[in-house]
PDB file of C-alpha atoms in Angstrom:
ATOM      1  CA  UNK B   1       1.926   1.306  22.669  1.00  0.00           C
ATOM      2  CA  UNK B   2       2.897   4.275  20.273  1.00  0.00           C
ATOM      3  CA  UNK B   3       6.088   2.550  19.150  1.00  0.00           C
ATOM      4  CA  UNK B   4       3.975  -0.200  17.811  1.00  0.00           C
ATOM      5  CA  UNK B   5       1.282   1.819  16.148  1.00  0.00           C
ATOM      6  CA  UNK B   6       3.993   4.081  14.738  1.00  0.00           C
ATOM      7  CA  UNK B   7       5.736   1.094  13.265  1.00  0.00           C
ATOM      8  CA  UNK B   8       2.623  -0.474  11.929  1.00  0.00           C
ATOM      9  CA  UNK B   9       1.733   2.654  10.015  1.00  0.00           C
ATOM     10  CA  UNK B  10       5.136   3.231   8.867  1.00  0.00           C
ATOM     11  CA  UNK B  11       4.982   0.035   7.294  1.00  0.00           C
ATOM     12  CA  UNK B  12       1.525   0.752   5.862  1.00  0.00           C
ATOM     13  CA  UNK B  13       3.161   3.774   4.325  1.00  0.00           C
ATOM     14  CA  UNK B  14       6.265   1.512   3.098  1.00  0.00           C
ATOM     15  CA  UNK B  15       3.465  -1.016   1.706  1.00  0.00           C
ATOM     16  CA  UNK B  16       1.530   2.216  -0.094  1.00  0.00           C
ATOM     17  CA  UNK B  17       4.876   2.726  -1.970  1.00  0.00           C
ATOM     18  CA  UNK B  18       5.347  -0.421  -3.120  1.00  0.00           C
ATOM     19  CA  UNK B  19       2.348  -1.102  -4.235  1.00  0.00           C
ATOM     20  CA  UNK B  20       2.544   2.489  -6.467  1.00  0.00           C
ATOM     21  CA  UNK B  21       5.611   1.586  -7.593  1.00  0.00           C
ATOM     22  CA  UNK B  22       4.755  -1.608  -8.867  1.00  0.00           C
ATOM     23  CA  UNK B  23       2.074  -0.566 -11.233  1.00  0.00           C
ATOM     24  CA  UNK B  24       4.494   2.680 -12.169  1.00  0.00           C
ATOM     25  CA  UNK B  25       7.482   0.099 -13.904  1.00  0.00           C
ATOM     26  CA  UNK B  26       4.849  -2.391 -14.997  1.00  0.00           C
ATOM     27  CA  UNK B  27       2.689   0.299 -16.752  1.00  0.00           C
ATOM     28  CA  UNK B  28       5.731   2.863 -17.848  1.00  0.00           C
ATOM     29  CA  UNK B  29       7.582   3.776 -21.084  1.00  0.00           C
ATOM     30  CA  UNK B  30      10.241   1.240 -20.362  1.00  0.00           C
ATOM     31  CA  UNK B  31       7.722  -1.647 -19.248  1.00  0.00           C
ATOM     32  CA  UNK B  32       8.826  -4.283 -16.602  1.00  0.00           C
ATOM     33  CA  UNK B  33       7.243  -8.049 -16.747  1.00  0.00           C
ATOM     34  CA  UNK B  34       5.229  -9.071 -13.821  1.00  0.00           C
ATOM     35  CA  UNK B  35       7.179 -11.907 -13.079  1.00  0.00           C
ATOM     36  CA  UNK B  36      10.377 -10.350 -13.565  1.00  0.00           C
ATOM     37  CA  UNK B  37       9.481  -7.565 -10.511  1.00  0.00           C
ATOM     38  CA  UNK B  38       8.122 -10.928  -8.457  1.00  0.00           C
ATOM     39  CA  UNK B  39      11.566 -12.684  -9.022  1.00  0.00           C
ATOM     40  CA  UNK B  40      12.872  -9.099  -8.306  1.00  0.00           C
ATOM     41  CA  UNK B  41      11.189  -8.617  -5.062  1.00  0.00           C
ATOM     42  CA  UNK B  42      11.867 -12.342  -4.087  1.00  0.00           C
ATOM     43  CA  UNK B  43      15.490 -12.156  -4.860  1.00  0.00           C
ATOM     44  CA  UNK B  44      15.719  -8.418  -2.522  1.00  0.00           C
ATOM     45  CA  UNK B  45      13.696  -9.521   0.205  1.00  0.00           C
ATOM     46  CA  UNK B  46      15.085 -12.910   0.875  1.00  0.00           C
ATOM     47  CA  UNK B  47      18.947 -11.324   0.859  1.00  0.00           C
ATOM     48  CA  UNK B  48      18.077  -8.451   3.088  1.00  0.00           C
ATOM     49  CA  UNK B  49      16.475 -10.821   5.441  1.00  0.00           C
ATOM     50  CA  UNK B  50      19.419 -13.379   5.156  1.00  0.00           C
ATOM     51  CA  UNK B  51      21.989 -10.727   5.069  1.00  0.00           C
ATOM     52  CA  UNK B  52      20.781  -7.950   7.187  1.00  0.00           C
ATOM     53  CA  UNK B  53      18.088  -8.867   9.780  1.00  0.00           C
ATOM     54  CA  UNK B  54      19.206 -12.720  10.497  1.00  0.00           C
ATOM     55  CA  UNK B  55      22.910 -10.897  11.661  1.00  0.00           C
ATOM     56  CA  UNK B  56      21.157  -7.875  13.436  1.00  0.00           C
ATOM     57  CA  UNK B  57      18.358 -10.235  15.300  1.00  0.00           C
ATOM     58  CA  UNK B  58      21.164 -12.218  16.316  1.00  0.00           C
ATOM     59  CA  UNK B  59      23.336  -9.597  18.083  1.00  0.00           C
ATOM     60  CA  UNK B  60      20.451  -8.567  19.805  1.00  0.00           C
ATOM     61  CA  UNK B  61      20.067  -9.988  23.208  1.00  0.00           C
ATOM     62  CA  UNK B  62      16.831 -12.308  23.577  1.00  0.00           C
ATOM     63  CA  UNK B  63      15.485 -15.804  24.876  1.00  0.00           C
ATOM     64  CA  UNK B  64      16.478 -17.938  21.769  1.00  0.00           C
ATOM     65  CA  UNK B  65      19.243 -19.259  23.213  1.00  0.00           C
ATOM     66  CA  UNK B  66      20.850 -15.927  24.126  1.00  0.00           C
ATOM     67  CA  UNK B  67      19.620 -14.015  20.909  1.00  0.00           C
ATOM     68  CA  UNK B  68      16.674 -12.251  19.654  1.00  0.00           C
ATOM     69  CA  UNK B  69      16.905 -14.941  16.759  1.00  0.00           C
ATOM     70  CA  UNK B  70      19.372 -17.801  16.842  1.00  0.00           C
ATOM     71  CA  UNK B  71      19.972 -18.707  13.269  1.00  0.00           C
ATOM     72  CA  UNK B  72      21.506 -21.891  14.417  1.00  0.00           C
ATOM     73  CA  UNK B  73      18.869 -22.848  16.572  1.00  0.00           C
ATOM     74  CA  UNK B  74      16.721 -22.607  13.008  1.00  0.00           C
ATOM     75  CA  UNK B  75      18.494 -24.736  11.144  1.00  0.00           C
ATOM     76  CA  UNK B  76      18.858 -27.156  13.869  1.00  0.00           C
ATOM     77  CA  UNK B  77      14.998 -27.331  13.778  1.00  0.00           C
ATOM     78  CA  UNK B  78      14.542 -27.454  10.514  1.00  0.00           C
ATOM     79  CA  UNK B  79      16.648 -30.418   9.920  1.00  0.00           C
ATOM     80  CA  UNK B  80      15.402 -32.687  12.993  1.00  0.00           C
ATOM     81  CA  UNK B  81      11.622 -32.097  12.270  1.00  0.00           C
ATOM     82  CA  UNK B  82       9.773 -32.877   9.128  1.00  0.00           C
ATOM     83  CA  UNK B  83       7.145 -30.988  10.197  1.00  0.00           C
ATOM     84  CA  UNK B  84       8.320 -27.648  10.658  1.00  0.00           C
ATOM     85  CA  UNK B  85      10.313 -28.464   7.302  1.00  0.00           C
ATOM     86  CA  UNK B  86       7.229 -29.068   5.796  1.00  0.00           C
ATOM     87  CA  UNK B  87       5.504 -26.483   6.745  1.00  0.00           C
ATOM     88  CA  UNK B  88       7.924 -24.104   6.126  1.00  0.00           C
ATOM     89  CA  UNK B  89       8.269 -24.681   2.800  1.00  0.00           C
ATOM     90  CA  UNK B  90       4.691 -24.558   2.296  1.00  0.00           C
ATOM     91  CA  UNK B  91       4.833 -21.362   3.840  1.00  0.00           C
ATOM     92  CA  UNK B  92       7.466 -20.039   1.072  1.00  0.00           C
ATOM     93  CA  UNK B  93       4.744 -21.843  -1.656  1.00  0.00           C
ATOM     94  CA  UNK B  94       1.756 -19.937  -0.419  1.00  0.00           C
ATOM     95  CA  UNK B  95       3.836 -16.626   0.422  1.00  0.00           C
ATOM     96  CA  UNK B  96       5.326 -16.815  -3.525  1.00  0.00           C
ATOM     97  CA  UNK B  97       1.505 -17.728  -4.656  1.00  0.00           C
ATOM     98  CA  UNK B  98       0.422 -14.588  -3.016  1.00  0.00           C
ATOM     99  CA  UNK B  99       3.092 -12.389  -4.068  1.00  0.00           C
ATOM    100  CA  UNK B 100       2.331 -13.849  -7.732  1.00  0.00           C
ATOM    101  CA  UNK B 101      -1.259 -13.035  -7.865  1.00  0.00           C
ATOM    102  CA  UNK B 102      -0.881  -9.575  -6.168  1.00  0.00           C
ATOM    103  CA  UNK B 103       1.310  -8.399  -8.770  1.00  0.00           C
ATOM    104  CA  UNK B 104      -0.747  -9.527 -11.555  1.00  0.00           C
ATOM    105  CA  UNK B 105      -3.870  -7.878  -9.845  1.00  0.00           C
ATOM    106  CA  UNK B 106      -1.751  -4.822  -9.671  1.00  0.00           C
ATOM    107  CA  UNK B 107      -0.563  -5.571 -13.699  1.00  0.00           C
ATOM    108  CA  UNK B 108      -3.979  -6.041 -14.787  1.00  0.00           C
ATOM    109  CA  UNK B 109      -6.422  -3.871 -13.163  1.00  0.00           C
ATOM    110  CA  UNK B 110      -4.381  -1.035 -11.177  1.00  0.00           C
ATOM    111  CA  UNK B 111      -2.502  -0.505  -7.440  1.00  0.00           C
ATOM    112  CA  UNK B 112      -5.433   0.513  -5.664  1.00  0.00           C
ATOM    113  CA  UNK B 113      -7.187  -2.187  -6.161  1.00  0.00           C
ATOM    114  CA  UNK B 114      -4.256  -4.613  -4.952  1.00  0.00           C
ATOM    115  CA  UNK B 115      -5.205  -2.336  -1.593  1.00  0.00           C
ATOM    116  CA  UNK B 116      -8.339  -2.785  -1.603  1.00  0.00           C
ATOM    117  CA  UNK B 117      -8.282  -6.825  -1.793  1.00  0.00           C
ATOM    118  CA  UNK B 118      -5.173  -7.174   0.225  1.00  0.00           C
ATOM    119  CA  UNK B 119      -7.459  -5.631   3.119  1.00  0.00           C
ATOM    120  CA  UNK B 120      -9.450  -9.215   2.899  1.00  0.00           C
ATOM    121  CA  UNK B 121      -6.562 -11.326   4.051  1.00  0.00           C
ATOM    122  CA  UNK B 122      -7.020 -10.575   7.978  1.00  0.00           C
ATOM    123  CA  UNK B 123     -10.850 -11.223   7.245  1.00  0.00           C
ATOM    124  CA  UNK B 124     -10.600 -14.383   5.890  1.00  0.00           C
ATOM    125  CA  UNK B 125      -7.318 -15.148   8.239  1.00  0.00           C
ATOM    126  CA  UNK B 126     -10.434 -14.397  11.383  1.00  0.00           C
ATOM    127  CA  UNK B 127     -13.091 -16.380   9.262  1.00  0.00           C
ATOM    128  CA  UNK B 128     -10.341 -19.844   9.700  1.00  0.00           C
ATOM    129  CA  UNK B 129      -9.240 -18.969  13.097  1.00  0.00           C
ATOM    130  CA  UNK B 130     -13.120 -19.084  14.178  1.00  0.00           C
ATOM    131  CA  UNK B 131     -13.955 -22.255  11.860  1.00  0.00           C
ATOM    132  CA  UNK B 132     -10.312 -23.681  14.089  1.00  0.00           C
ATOM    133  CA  UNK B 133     -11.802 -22.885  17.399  1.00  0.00           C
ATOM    134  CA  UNK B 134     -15.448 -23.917  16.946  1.00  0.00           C
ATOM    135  CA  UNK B 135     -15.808 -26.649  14.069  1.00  0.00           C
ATOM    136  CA  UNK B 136     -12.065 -28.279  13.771  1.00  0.00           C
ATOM    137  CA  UNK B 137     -10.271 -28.190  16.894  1.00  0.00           C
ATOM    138  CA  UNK B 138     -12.898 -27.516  19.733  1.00  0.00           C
ATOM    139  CA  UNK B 139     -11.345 -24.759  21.312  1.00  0.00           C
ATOM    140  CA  UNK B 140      -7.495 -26.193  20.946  1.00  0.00           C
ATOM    141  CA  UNK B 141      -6.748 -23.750  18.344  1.00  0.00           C
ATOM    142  CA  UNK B 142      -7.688 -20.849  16.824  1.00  0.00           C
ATOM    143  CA  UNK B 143      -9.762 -17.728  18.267  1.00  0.00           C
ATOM    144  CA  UNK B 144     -12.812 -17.421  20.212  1.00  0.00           C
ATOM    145  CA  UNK B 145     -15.291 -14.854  19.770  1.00  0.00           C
ATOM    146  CA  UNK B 146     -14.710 -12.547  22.301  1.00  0.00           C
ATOM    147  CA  UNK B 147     -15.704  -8.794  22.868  1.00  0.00           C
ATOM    148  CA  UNK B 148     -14.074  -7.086  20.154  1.00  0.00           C
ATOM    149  CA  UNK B 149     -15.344  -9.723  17.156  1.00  0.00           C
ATOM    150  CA  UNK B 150     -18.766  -7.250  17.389  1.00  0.00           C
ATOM    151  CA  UNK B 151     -16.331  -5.047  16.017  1.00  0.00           C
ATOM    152  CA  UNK B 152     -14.568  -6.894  14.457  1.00  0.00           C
ATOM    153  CA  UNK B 153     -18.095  -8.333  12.450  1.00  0.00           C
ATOM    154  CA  UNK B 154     -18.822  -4.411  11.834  1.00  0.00           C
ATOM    155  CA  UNK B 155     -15.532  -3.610  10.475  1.00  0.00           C
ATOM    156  CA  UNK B 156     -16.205  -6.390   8.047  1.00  0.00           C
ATOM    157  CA  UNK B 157     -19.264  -5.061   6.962  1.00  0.00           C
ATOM    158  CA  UNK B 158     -17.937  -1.824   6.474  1.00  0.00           C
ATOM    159  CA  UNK B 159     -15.362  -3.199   4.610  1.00  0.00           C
ATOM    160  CA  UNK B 160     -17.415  -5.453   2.067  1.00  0.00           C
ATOM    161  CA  UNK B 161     -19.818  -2.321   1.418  1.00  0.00           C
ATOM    162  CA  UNK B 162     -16.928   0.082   1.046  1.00  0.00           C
ATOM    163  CA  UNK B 163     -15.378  -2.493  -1.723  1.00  0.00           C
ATOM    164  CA  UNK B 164     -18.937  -3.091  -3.398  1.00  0.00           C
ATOM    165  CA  UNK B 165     -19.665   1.048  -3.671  1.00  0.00           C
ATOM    166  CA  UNK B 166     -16.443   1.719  -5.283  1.00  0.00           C
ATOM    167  CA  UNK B 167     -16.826  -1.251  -7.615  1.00  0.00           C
ATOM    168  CA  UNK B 168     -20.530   0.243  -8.286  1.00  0.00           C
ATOM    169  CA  UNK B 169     -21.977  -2.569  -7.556  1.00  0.00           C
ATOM    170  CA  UNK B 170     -24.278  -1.032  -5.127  1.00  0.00           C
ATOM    171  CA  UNK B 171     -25.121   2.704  -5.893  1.00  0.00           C
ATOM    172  CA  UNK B 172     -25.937   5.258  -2.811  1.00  0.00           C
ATOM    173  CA  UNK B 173     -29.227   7.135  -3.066  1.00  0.00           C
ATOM    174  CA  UNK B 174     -28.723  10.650  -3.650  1.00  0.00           C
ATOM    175  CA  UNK B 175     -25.227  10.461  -4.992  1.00  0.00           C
ATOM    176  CA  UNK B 176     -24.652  10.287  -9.286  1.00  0.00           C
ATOM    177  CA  UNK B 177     -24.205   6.686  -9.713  1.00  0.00           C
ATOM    178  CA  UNK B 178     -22.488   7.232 -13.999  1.00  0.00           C
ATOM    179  CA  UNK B 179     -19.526   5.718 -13.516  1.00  0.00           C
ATOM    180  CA  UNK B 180     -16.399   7.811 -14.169  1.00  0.00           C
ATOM    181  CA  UNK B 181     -14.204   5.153 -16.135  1.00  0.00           C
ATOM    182  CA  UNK B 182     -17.178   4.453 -18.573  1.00  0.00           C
ATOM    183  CA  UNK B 183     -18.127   7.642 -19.410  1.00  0.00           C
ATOM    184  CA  UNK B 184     -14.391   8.816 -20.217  1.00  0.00           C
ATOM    185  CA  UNK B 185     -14.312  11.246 -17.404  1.00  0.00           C
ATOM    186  CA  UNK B 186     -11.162  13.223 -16.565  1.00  0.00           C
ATOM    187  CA  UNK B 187     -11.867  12.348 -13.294  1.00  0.00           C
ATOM    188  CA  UNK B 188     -11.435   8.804 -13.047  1.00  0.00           C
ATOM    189  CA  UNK B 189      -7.768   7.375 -11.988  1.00  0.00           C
ATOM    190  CA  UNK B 190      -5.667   6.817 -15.177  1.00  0.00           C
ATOM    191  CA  UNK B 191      -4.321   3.937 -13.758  1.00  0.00           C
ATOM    192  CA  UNK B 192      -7.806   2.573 -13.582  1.00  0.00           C
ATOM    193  CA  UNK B 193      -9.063   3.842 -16.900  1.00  0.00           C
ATOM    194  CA  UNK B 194      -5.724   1.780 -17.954  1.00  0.00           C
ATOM    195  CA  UNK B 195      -7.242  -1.154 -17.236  1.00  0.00           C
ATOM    196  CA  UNK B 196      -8.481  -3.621 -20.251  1.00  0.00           C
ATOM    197  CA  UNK B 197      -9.720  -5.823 -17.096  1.00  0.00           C
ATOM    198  CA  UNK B 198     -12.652  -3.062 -15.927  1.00  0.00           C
ATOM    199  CA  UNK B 199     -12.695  -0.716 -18.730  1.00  0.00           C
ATOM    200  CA  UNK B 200     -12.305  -3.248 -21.617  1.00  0.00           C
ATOM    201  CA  UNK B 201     -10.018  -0.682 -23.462  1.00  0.00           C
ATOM    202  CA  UNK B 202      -7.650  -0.664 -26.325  1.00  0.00           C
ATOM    203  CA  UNK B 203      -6.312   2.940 -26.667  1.00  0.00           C
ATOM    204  CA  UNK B 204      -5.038   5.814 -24.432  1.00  0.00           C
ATOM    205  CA  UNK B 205      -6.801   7.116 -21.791  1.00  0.00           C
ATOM    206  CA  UNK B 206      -8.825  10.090 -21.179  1.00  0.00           C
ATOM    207  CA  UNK B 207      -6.545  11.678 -18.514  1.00  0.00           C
ATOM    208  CA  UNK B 208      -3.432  11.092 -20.727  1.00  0.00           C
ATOM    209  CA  UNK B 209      -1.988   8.067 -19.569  1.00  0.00           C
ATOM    210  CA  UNK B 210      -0.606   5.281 -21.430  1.00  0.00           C
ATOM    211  CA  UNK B 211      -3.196   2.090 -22.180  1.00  0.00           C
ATOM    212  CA  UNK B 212      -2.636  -1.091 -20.270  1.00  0.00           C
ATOM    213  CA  UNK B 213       0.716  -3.152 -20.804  1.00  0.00           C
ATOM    214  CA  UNK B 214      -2.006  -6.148 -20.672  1.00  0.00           C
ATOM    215  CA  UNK B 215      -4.148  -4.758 -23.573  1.00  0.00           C
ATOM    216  CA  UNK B 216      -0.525  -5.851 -26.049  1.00  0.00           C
ATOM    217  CA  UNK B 217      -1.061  -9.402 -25.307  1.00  0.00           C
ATOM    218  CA  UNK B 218      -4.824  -8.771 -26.071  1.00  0.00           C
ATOM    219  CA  UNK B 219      -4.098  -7.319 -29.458  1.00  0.00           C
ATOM    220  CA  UNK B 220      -1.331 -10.262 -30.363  1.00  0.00           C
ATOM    221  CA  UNK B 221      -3.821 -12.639 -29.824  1.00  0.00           C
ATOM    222  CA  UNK B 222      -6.969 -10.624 -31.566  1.00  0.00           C
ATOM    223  CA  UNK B 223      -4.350 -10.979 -34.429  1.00  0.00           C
ATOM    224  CA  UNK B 224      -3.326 -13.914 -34.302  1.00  0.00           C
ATOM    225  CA  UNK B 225      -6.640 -14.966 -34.155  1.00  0.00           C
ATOM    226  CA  UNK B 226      -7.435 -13.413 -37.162  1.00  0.00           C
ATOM    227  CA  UNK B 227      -5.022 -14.716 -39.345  1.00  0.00           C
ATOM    228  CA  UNK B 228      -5.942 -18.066 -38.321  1.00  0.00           C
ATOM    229  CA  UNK B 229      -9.545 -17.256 -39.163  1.00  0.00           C
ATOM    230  CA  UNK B 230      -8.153 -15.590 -43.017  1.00  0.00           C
ATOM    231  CA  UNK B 231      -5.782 -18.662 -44.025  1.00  0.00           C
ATOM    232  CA  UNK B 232      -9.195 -20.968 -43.206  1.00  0.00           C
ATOM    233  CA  UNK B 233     -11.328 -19.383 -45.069  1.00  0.00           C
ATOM    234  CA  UNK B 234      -8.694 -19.496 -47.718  1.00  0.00           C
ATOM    235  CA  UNK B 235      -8.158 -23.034 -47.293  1.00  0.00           C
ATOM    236  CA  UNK B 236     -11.713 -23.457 -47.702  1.00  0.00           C
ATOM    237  CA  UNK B 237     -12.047 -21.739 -50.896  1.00  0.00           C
ATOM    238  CA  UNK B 238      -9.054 -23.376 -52.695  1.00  0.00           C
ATOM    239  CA  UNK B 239     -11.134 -26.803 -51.437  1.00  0.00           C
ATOM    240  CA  UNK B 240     -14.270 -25.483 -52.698  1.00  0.00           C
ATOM    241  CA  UNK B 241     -13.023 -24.060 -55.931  1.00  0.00           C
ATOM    242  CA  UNK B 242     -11.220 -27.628 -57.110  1.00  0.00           C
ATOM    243  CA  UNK B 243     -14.523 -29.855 -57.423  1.00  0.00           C
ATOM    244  CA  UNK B 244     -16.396 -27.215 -59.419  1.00  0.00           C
ATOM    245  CA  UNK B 245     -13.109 -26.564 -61.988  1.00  0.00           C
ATOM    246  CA  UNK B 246     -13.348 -30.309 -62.528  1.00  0.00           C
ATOM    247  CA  UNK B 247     -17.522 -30.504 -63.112  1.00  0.00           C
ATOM    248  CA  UNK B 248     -17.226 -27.774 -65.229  1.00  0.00           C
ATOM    249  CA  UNK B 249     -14.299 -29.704 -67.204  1.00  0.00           C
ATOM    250  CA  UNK B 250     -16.358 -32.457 -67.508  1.00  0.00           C
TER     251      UNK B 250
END
């Protein structure tokens, strides 16, 4: 209904903001630590849920046991079966894992292309719901193909050839294939020309934006590296030097 498509592109629109945001404190002036904004987001989301929507879900009249949501009823289950213990807190392992690598994809390469890879969850979500149905459970679980997984199939093709195109990885006849963030071009997203992950830079970029809060750690290490490398070689000479003073005494 429209209530449900509104509310599904709302948060969509929510989602686009958060996403911007992330790569705005992690790539500012003032620069924020990935895992800091992951413990950030964790610590926000889990007390608005606990705090806010637990209390309103459970004033609101439903079939769990007179609510919406029964938080009672939850902990009831949690603590008389092992399994939906278990697998709940796998769920908060995988949901933290995925939070994690999201925000480093957004850290090291840019926001849009956290978008463009969150868009393969529900594919491969699809792919194990058909490998469920057909090779695991024999129709128990998981999701037959029906009518709309021939659309399904050609939204996934549109998707993987959309993502391949913008990478450059396949190049359109009749359309300039120079790519914009290797050619310095004003054009190309700063937040993309940023990136020490795709462009392999170490300065500023073209369109004025700051480099890559990633490219520091680069540096440290290119340093570090190097001094390693000098006190060997001067290791090496003091070793070297010794024998031939003491021939030459001789």
């Amino acid at each position: 209904n429209v209530f449900g498509v509104s509310i599904t592109l709302l948060g969509t629109l929510v989602q686009s903001l958060q996403y911007t945001y992330e790569e705005k404190v992690m790539s500012g002036e003032i620069m924020a630590p990935p895992w800091l904004l992951i413990g950030v987001e964790g610590v926000i989301g889990t007390a608005i849920c606990t705090l806010v929507m637990y209390p309103v879900f459970f004033l609101i009249p439903g079939d769990d046991h007179g609510s919406y949501e029964n938080p009672v009823n939850t902990i009831v289950m949690l603590y008389n079966s092992k399994l939906v213990m278990g697998t709940s807190l796998l769920f908060c392992v995988l949901v933290f894992v995925l939070n994690a690598f999201s925000v480093l994809i957004t850290y090291m390469m840019s926001s849009v292309w956290h978008a463009v890879l969150d868009n393969f969850r529900p594919v491969s979500i699809w792919a194990v719901q058909l490998t469920l149905y057909y090779g695991v459970t024999h129709g128990r679980y998981g999701e037959p193909w029906d009518i709309g997984s021939d659309l399904q199939l050609v939204g996934l093709i549109v998707l993987v050839f959309g993502t391949a195109v913008y990478n450059g990885s396949i190049q359109i006849p009749g359309i300039n294939g120079d790519s914009l963030l290797f050619t310095d071009s004003a054009k190309s997203s700063p937040a993309l020309s940023r990136s020490p992950l795709i462009t392999l830079n170490r300065s500023p970029s073209p369109a004025g934006g700051s480099s890559s809060p990633y490219v520091s750690r680069i540096e440290a290490k290119a340093e570090e590296a190097k001094h390693r490398q000098n006190d060997l070689a001067e290791r090496l000479i003091v070793r070297t030097a010794v024998p031939i003073r003491r021939n030459f005494s001789q």
